[in-house]
Short mmCIF file of C-alpha atoms in Angstrom, two decimals:
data_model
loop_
_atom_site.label_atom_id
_atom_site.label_comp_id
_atom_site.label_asym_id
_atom_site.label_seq_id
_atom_site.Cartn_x
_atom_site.Cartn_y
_atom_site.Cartn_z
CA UNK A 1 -5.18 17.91 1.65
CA UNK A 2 -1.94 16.16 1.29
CA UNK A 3 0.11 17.08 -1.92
CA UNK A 4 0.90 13.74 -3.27
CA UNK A 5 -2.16 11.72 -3.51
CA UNK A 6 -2.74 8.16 -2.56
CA UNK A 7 -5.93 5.51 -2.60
CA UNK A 8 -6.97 5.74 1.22
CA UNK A 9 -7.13 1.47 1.12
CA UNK A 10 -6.18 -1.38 -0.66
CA UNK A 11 -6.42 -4.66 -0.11
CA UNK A 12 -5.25 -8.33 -1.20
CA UNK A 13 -4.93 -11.59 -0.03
CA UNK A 14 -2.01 -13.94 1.09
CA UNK A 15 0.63 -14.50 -1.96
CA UNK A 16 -0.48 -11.72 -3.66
CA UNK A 17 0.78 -9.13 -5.46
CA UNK A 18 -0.60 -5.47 -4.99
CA UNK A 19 0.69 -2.64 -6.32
CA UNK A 20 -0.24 1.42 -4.43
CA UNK A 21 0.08 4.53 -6.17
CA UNK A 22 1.15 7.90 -5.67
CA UNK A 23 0.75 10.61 -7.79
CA UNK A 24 2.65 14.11 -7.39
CA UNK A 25 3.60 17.30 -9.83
CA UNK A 26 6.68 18.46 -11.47
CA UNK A 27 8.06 19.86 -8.70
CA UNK A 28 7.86 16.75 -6.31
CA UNK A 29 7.93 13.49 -7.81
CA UNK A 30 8.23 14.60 -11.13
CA UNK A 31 11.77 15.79 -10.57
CA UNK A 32 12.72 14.34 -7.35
CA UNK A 33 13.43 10.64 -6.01
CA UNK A 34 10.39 9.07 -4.46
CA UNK A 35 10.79 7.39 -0.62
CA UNK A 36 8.07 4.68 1.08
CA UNK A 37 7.01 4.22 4.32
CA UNK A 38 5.65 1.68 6.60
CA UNK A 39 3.53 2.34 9.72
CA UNK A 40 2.24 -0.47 11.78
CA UNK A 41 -0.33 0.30 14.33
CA UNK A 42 1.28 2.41 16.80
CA UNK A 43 4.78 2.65 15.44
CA UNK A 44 6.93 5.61 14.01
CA UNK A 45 7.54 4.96 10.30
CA UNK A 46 9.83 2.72 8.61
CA UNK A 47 12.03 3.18 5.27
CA UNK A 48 10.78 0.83 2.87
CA UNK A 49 11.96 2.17 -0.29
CA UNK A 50 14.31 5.24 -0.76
CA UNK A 51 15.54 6.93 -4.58
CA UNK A 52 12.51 5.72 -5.68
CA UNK A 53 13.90 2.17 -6.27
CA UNK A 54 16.12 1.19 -3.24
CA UNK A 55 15.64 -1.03 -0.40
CA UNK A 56 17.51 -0.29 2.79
CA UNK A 57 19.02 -3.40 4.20
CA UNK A 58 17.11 -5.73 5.78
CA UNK A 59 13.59 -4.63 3.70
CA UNK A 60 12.40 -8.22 1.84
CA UNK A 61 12.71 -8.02 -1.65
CA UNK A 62 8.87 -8.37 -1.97
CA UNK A 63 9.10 -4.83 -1.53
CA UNK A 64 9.73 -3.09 -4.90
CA UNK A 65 9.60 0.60 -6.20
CA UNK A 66 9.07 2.46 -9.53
CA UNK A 67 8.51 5.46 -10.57
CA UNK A 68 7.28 7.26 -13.63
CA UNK A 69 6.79 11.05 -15.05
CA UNK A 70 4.97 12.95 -11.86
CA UNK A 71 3.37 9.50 -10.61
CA UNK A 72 5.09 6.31 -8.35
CA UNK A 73 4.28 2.88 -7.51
CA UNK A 74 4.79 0.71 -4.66
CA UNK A 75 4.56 -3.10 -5.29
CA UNK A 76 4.47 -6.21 -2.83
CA UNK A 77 4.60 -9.63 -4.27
CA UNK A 78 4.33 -12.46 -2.03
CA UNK A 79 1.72 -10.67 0.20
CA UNK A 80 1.90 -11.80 3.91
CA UNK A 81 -0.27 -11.25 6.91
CA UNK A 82 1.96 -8.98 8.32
CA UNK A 83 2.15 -6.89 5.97
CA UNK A 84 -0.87 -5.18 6.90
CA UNK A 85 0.04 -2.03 8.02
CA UNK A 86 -0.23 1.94 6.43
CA UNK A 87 1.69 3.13 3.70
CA UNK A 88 3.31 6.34 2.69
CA UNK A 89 5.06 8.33 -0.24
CA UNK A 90 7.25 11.02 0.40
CA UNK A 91 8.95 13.67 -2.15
CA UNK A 92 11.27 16.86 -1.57
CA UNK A 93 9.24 19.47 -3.20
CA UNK A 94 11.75 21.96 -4.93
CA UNK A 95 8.89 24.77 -5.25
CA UNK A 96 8.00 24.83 -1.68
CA UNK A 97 11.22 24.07 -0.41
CA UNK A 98 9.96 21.42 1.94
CA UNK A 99 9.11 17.45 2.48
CA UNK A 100 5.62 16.57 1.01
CA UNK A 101 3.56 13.55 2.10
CA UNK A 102 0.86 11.32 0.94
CA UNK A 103 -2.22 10.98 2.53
CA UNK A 104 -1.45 7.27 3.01
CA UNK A 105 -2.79 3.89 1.74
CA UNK A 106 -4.21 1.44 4.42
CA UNK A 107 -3.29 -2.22 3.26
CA UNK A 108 -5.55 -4.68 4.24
CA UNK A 109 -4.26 -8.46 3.94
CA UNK A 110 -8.20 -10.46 3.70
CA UNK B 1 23.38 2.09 14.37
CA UNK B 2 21.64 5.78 14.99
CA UNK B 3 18.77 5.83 17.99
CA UNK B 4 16.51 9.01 18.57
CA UNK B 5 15.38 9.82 21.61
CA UNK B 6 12.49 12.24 22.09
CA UNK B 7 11.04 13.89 25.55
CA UNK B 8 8.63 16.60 26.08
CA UNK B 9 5.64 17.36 27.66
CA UNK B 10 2.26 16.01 26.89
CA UNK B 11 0.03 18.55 27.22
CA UNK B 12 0.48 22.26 26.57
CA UNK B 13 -2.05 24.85 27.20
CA UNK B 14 -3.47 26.63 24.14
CA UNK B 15 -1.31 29.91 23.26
CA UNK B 16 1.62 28.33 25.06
CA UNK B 17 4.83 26.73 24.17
CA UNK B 18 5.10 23.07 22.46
CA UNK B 19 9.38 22.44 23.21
CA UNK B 20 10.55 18.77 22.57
CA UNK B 21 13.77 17.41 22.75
CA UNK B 22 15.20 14.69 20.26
CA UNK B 23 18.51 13.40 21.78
CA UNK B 24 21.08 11.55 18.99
CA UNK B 25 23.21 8.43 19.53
CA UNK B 26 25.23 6.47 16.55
CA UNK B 27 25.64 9.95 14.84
CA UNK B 28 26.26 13.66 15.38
CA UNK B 29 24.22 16.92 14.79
CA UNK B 30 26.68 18.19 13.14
CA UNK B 31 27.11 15.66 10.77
CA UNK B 32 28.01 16.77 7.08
CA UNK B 33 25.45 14.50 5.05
CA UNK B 34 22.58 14.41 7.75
CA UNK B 35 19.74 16.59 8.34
CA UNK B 36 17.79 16.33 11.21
CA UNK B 37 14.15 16.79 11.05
CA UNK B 38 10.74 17.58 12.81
CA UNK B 39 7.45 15.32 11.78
CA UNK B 40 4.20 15.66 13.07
CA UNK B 41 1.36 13.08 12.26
CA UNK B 42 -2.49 13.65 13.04
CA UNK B 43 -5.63 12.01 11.92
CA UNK B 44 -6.76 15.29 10.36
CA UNK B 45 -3.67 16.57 8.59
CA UNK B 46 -1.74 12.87 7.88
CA UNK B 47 2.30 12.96 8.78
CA UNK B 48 3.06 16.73 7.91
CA UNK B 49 7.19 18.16 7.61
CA UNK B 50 7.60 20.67 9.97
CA UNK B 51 11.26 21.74 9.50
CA UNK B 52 14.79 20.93 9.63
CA UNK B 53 18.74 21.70 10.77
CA UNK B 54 21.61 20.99 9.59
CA UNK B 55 25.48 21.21 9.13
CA UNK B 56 27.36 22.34 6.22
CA UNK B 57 29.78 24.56 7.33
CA UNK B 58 27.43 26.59 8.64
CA UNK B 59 24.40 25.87 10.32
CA UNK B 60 20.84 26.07 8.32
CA UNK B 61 17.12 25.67 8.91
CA UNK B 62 14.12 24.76 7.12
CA UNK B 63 10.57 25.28 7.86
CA UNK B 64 7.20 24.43 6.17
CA UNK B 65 5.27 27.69 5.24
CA UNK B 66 2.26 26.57 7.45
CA UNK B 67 4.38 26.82 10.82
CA UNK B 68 6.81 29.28 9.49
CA UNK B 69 5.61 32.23 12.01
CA UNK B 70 6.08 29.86 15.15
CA UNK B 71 8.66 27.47 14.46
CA UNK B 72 12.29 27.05 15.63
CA UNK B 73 14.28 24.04 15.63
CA UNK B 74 17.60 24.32 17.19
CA UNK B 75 20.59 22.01 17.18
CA UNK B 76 22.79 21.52 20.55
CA UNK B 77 26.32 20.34 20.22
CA UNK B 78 27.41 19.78 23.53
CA UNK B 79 24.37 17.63 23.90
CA UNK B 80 24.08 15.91 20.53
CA UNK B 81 20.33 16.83 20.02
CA UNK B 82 18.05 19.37 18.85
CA UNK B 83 14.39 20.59 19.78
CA UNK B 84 11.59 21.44 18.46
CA UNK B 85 9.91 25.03 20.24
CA UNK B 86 6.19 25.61 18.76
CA UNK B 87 4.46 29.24 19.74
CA UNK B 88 1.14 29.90 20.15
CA UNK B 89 -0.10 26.49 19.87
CA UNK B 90 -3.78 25.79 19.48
CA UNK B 91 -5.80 22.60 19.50
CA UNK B 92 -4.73 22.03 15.90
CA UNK B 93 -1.29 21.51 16.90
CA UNK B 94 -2.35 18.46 18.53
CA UNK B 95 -0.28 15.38 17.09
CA UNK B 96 2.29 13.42 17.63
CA UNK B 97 5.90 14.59 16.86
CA UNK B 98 8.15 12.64 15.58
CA UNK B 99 12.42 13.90 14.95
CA UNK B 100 14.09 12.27 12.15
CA UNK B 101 17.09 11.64 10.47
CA UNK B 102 17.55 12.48 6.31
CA UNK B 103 20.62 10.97 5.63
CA UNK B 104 21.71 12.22 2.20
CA UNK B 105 20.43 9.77 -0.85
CA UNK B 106 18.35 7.87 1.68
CA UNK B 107 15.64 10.50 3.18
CA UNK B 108 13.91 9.45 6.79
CA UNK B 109 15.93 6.34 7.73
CA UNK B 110 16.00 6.70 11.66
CA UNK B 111 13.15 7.98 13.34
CA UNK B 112 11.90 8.89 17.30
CA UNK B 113 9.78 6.93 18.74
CA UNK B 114 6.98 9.70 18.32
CA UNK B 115 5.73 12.07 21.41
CA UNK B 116 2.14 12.31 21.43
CA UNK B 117 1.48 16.63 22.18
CA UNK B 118 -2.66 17.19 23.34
CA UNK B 119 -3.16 21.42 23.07
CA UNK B 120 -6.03 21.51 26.08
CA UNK B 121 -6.74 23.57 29.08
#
């Protein structure tokens, strides 16, 4: 079981905005920036959002980040075709000294 | 603009050796505010940390608990890279393994392009 927890699929449909979630602890997201990634079929992942509210250069502003207490969101607005692809949080966790993952969100544009 | 290259093996017999190799360009391993990491992603344990190195000074290392016994991730200088060596590996270990770099502030911005490891006799 992955330590921050995610909704295995969500889904929307062109131009629209939907939002995933990720849920941690205190010792992950709770006290620790947040980071997104996005995996499209056979691909390593790619930094979508980093410090819980960035976007690296050349990541559309569609792509948005928040985060609040132990839990973060993920938002895209303006939902496009291609962005059908798998999503994941990631959090340093200060207890076990390591990277955590989610389990990952499968978008599906209909 | 920083490129990892991985290479390995793709297969390895259980209770051997896993070793793969992530060579760096557009950066160095000993960089002061990079970290260079280990990834593995399969369909029954997600993408899972493995460990990392890196330079401060000195050199340190990182490992996740669950691969703590058989783990060693070593950084090469004269080659700008650093490897991955898994013991005792056993169909579990099956993935693919992805390096990584955590550039300070801005976690897993460049990434391999992912070795896919099959544990099998």
């Amino acid at each position: 079981q992955s330590v921050l927890t995610q909704p295995p699929s969500a889904s929307g449909t062109p131009g629209q905005r939907v939002t995933i979630s990720c849920s941690g602890s205190s010792s992950n997201i709770g006290s620790q920036t947040v980071n997104w990634f996005q995996q499209l079929p056979g691909t390593a992942p790619k930094l979508l959002i980093y410090a819980s509210n960035q976007r690296p250069s050349g990541v559309p502003a569609r792509f948005s980040g928040s985060k609040s207490g132990t839990s973060a969101s993920l938002a895209i607005s303006g939902l496009q075709s291609e962005d059908e692809a798998d999503y994941y949080c990631a959090a340093w966790d200060a207890r076990l000294n390591a990277w955590v993952f989610g389990g990952g969100t499968k978008l599906t544009v209909l | 603009q920083v490129q990892l290259q991985q290479s390995g093996p793709g297969l390895v017999k259980p209770s051997q050796t896993l070793s793969v190799t992530c060579a760096i360009s557009g950066d160095s391993v000993s960089s002061n505010s990079a970290a260079w990491n280990w990834i593995r992603q399969s369909p029954s344990r997600g993408l899972e940390w493995l460990g990392r190195t890196y330079y401060r000074s000195n050199w340190y290392t990182d490992y996740a608990v669950s691969v703590k016994s058989r783990i060693t991730i070593n950084p090469d200088t004269s080659k700008n890279q650093f490897s991955l060596q898994l013991n005792s590996v056993t169909p579990e270990d099956t993935a693919v393994y992805y390096c990584a770099r955590d550039q300070s502030g801005y976690s897993f911005d460049s990434w391999g392009q992912g070795n896919l490891v099959t544990v099998s006799s």
